[in-house]
mmCIF file of C-alpha atoms in Angstrom:
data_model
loop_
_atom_site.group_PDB
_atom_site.id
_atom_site.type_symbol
_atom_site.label_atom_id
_atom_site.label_comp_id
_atom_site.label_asym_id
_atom_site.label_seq_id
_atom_site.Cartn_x
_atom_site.Cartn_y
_atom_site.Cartn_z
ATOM 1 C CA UNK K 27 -86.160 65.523 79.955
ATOM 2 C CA UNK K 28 -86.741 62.439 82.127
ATOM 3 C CA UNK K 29 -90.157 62.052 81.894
ATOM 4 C CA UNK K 30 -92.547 59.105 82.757
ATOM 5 C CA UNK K 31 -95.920 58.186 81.565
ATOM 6 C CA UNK K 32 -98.504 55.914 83.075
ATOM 7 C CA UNK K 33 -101.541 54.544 81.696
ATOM 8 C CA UNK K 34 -104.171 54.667 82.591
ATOM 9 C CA UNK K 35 -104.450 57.327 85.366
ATOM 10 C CA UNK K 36 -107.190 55.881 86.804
ATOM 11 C CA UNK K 37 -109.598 52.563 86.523
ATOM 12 C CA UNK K 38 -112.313 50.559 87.813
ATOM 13 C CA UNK K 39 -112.511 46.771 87.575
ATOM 14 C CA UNK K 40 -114.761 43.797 89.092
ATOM 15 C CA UNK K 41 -113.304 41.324 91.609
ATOM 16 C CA UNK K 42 -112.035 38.550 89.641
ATOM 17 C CA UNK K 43 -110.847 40.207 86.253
ATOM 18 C CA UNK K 44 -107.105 41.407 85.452
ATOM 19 C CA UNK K 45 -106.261 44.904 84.750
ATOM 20 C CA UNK K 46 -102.703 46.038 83.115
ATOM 21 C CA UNK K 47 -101.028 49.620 83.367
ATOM 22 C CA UNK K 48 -98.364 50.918 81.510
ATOM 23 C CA UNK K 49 -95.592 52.378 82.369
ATOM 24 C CA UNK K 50 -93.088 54.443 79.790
ATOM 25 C CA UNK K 51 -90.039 56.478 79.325
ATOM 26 C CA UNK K 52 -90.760 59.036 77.214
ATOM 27 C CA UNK K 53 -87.553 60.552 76.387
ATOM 28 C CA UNK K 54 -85.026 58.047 77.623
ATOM 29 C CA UNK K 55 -84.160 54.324 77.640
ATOM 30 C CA UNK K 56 -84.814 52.649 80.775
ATOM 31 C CA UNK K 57 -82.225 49.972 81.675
ATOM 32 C CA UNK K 58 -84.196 49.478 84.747
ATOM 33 C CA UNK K 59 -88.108 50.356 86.213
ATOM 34 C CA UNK K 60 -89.410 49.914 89.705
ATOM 35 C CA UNK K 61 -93.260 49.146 90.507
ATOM 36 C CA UNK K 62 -94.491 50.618 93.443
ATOM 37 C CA UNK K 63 -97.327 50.838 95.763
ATOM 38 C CA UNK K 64 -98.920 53.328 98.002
ATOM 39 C CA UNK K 65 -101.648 53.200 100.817
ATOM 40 C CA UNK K 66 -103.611 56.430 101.254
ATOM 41 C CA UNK K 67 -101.281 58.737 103.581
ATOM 42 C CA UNK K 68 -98.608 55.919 103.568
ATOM 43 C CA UNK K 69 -95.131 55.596 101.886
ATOM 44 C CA UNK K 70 -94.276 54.123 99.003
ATOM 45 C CA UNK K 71 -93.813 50.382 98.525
ATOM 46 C CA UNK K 72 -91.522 48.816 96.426
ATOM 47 C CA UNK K 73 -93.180 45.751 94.698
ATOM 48 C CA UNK K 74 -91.028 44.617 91.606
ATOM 49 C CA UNK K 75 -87.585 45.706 90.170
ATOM 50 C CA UNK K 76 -87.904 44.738 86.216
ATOM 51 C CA UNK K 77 -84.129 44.868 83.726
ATOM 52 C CA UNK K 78 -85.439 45.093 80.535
ATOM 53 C CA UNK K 79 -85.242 41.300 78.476
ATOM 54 C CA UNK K 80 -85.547 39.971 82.042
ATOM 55 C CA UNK K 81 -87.548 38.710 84.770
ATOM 56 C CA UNK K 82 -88.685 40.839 87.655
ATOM 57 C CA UNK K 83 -87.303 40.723 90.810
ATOM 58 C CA UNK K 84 -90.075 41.193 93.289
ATOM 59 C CA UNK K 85 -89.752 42.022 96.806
ATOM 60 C CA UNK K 86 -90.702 40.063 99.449
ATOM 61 C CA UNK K 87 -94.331 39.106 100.255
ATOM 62 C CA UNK K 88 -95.013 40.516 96.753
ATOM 63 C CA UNK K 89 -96.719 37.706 94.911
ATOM 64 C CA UNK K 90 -95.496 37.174 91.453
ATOM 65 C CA UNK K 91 -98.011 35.240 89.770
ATOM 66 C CA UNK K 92 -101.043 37.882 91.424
ATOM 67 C CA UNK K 93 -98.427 40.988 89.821
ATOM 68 C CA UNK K 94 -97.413 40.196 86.472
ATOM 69 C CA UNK K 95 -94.683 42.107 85.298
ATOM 70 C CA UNK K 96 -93.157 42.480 81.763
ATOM 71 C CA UNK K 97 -90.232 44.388 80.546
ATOM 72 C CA UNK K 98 -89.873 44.139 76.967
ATOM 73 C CA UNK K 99 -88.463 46.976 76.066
ATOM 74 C CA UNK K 100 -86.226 49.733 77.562
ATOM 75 C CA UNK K 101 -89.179 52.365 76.935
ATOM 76 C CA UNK K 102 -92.096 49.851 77.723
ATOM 77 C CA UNK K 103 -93.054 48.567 81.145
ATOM 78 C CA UNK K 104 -96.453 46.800 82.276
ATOM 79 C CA UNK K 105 -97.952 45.760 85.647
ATOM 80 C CA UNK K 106 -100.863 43.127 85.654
ATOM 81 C CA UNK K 107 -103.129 43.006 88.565
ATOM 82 C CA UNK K 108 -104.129 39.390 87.659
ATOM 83 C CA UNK K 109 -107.987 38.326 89.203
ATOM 84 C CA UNK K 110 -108.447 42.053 91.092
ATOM 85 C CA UNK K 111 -109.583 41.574 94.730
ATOM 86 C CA UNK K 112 -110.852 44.627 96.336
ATOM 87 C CA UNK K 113 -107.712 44.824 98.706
ATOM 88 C CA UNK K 114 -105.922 45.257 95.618
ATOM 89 C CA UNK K 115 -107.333 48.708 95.252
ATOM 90 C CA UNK K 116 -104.284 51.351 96.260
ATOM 91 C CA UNK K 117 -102.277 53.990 94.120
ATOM 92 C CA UNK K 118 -99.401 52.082 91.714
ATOM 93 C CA UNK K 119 -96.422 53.932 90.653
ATOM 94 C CA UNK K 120 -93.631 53.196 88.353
ATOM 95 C CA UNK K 121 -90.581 54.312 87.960
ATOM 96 C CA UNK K 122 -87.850 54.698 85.667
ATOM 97 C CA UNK K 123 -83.867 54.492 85.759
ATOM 98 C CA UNK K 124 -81.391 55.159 83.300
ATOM 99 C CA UNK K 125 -81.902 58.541 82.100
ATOM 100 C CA UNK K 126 -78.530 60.292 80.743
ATOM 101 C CA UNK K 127 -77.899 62.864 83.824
ATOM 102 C CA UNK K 128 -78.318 60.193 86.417
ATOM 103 C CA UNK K 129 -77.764 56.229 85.662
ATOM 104 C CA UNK K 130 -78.986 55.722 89.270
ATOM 105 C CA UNK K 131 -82.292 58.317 89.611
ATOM 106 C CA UNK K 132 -85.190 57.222 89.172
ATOM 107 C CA UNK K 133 -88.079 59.050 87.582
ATOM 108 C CA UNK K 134 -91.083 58.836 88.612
ATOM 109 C CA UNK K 135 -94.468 58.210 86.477
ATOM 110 C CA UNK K 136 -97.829 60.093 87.451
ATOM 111 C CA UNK K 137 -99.681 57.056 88.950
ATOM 112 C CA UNK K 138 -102.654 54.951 88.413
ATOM 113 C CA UNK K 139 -105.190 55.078 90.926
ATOM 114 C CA UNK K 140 -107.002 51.251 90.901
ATOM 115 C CA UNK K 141 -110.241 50.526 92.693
ATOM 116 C CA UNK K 142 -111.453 47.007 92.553
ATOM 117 C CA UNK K 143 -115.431 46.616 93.427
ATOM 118 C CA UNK F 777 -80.981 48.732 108.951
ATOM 119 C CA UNK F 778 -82.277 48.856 105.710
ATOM 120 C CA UNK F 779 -84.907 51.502 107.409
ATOM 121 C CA UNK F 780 -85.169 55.710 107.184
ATOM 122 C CA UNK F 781 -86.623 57.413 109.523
ATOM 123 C CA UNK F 782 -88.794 60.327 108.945
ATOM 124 C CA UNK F 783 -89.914 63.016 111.276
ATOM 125 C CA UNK F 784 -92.420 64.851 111.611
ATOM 126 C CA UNK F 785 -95.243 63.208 110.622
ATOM 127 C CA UNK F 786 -97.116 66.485 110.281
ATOM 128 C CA UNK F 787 -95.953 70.334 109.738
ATOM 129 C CA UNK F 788 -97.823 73.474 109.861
ATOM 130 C CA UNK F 789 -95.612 76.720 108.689
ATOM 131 C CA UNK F 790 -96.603 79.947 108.606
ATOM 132 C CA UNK F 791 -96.321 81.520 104.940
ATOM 133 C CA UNK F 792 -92.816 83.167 104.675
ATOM 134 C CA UNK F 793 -91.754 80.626 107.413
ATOM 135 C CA UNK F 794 -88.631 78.016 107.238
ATOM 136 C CA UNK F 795 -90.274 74.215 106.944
ATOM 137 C CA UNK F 796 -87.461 71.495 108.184
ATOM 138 C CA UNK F 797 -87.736 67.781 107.711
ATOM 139 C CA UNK F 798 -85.550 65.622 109.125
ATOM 140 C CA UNK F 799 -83.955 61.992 108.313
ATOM 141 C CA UNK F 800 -82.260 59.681 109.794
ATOM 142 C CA UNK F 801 -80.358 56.250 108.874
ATOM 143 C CA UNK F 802 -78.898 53.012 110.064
ATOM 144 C CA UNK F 803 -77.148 51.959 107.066
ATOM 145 C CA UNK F 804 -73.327 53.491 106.160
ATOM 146 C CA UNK F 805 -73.860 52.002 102.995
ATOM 147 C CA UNK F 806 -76.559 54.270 101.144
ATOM 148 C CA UNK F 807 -74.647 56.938 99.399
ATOM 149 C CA UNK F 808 -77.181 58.661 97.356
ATOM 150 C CA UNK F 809 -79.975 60.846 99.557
ATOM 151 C CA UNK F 810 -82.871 62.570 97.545
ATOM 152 C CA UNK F 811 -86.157 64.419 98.594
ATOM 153 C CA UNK F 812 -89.300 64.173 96.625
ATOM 154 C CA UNK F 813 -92.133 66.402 96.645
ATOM 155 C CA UNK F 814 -95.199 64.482 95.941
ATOM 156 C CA UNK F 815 -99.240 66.464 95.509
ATOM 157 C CA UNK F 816 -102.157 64.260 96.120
ATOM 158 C CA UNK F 817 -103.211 62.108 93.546
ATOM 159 C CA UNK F 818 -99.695 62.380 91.652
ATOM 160 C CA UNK F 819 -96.355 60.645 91.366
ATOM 161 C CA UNK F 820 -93.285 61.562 93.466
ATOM 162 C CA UNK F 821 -90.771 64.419 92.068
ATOM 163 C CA UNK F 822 -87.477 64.575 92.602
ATOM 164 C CA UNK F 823 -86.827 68.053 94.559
ATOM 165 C CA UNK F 824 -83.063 68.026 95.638
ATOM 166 C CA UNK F 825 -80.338 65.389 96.380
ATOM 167 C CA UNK F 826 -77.457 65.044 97.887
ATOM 168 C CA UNK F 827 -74.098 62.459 98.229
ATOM 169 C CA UNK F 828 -72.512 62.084 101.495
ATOM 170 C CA UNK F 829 -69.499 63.831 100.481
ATOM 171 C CA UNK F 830 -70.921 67.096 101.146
ATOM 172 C CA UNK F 831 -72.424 68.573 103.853
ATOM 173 C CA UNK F 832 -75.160 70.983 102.649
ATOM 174 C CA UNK F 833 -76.571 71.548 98.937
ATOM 175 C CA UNK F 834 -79.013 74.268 97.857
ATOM 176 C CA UNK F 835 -81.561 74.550 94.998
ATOM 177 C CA UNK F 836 -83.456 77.802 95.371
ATOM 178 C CA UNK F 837 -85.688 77.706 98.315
ATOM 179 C CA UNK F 838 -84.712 73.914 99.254
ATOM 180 C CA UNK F 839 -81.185 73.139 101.025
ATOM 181 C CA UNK F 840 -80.346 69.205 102.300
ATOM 182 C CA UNK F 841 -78.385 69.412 105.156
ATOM 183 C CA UNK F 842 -76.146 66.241 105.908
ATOM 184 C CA UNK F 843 -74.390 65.222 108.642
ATOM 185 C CA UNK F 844 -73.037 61.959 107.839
ATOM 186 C CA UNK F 845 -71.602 61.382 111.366
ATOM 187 C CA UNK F 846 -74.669 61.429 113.049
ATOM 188 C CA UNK F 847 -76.143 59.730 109.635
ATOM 189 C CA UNK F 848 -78.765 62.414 109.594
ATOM 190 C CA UNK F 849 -80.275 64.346 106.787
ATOM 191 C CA UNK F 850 -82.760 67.472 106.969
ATOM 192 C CA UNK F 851 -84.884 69.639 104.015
ATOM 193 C CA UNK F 852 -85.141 73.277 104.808
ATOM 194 C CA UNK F 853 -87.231 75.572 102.739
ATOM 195 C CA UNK F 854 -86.989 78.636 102.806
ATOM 196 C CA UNK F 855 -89.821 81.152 102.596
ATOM 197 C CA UNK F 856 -91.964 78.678 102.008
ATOM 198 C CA UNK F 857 -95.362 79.144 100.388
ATOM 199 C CA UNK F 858 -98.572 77.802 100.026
ATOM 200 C CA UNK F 859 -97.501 76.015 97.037
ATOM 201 C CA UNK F 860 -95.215 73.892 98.791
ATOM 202 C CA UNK F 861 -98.460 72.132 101.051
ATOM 203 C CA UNK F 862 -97.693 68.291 99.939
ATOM 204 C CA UNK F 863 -96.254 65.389 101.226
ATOM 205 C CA UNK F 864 -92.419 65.081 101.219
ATOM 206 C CA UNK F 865 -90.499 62.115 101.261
ATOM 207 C CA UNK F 866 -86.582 61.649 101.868
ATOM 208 C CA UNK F 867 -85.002 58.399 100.660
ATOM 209 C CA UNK F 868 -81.982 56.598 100.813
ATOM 210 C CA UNK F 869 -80.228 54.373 97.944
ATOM 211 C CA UNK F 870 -77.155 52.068 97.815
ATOM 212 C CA UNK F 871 -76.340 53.083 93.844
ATOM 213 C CA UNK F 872 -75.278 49.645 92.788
ATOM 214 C CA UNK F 873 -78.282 48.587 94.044
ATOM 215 C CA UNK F 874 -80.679 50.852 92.721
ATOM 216 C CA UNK F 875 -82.924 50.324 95.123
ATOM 217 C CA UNK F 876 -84.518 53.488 97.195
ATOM 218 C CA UNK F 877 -85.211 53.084 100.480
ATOM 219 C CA UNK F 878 -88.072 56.228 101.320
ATOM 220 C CA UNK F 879 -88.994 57.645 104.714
ATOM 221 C CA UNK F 880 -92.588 57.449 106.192
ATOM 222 C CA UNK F 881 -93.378 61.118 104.618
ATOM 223 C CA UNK F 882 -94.005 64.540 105.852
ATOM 224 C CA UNK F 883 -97.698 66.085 105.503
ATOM 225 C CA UNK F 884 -96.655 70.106 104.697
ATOM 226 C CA UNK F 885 -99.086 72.759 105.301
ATOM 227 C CA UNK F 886 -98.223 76.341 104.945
ATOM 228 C CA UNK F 887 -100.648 78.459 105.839
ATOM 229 C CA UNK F 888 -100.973 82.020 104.182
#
């Protein structure tokens, strides 16, 4: 149980255009999903906290209008790299709370790798 | 405060070999400590948690070790393998807040 999907697992866009991954909870309703971001051989970054039916809370430094998040239902996340700049290229992970065993774990989807050329 | 602090950067364990991670953190407030296991190219996985209200939990191979006086947490696996070469992060969490706080990571290698 507790499992995440992301799509798509990888992609390739121009500078300038917009690019949207999904995240979802397969098997459980997710009161609340994380957006993340990782650097080669770095940590994980937390960009956005989304409630489902509301807007995301991003963290600081994250712009909101660049990182379009929607919530709009408890299985159904999206992220939306608005006009792509190549130093948006990194590894994005979502992630996924509310699963029966744990209100507070978070489950983690498989990642989409984006390169912007 | 809101920091955890990961170390080492780097392992190398002999097959068969104990590998031990170790964590440490500021804030009194995080009560919820997991370890993921993450392989290149793939999402985090939860490997073993623990809550500050015991001192040691183990899951096979894996055992968190927590020492909430010194606010220090360790992984130790056990006979580890080459299976467990990835990068493994420890976190921290305040549950009401939901939000995980993770450690730098550790770069595993176990040789055979």
């Amino acid at each position: 149980g507790a499992v995440v999907s992301q799509h798509p697992s990888w992609v390739i866009c121009k500078s300038g255009t917009s690019v949207k991954i999904e995240c979802r909870s397969l098997d459980f309703q997710a009161t609340t999903m994380f957006w993340y971001r990782q650097f080669p051989k770095q940590s994980l970054m937390l960009m956005a906290t989304s409630n489902e039916g509301s807007k995301a809370t991003y963290e600081q430094g994250v712009e909101k209008d660049k990182f379009l998040i929607n919530h709009a239902s408890l299985t159904l996340s999206t992220l939306t790299v608005t006009s792509a700049h190549p130093e948006d290229s990194s590894f994005y992970i979502c992630s996924a709370s509310g699963g029966a065993q744990d209100l507070y774990e978070q489950y983690f989807g498989p990642g989409t790798r984006l390169t912007v050329t | 405060q809101q920091q955890v602090k990961q170390s080492p950067q780097s392992l190398i364990v002999q097959k068969g070999g104990i590998s031990i991670i170790n964590c440490a953190y500021e804030n009194t407030a995080f009560d919820y400590f997991p370890w993921y296991q993450q392989f290149p190219g793939k999402g985090p996985a939860l490997l073993i948690a623990i809550r500050p209200d015991v001192s040691e939990k183990k899951e096979g191979r894996f055992t968190i070790s927590f020492n909430k006086s010194a606010k220090q947490f360790s992984l130790h696996i056990m006979d580890s393998q080459p299976g467990d070469s990835a990068t493994y992060f420890c976190a921290a969490l305040i549950q009401g807040a939901q939000k995980l706080v993770f450690g730098q990571g550790t770069r595993l290698t176990i040789n055979p």
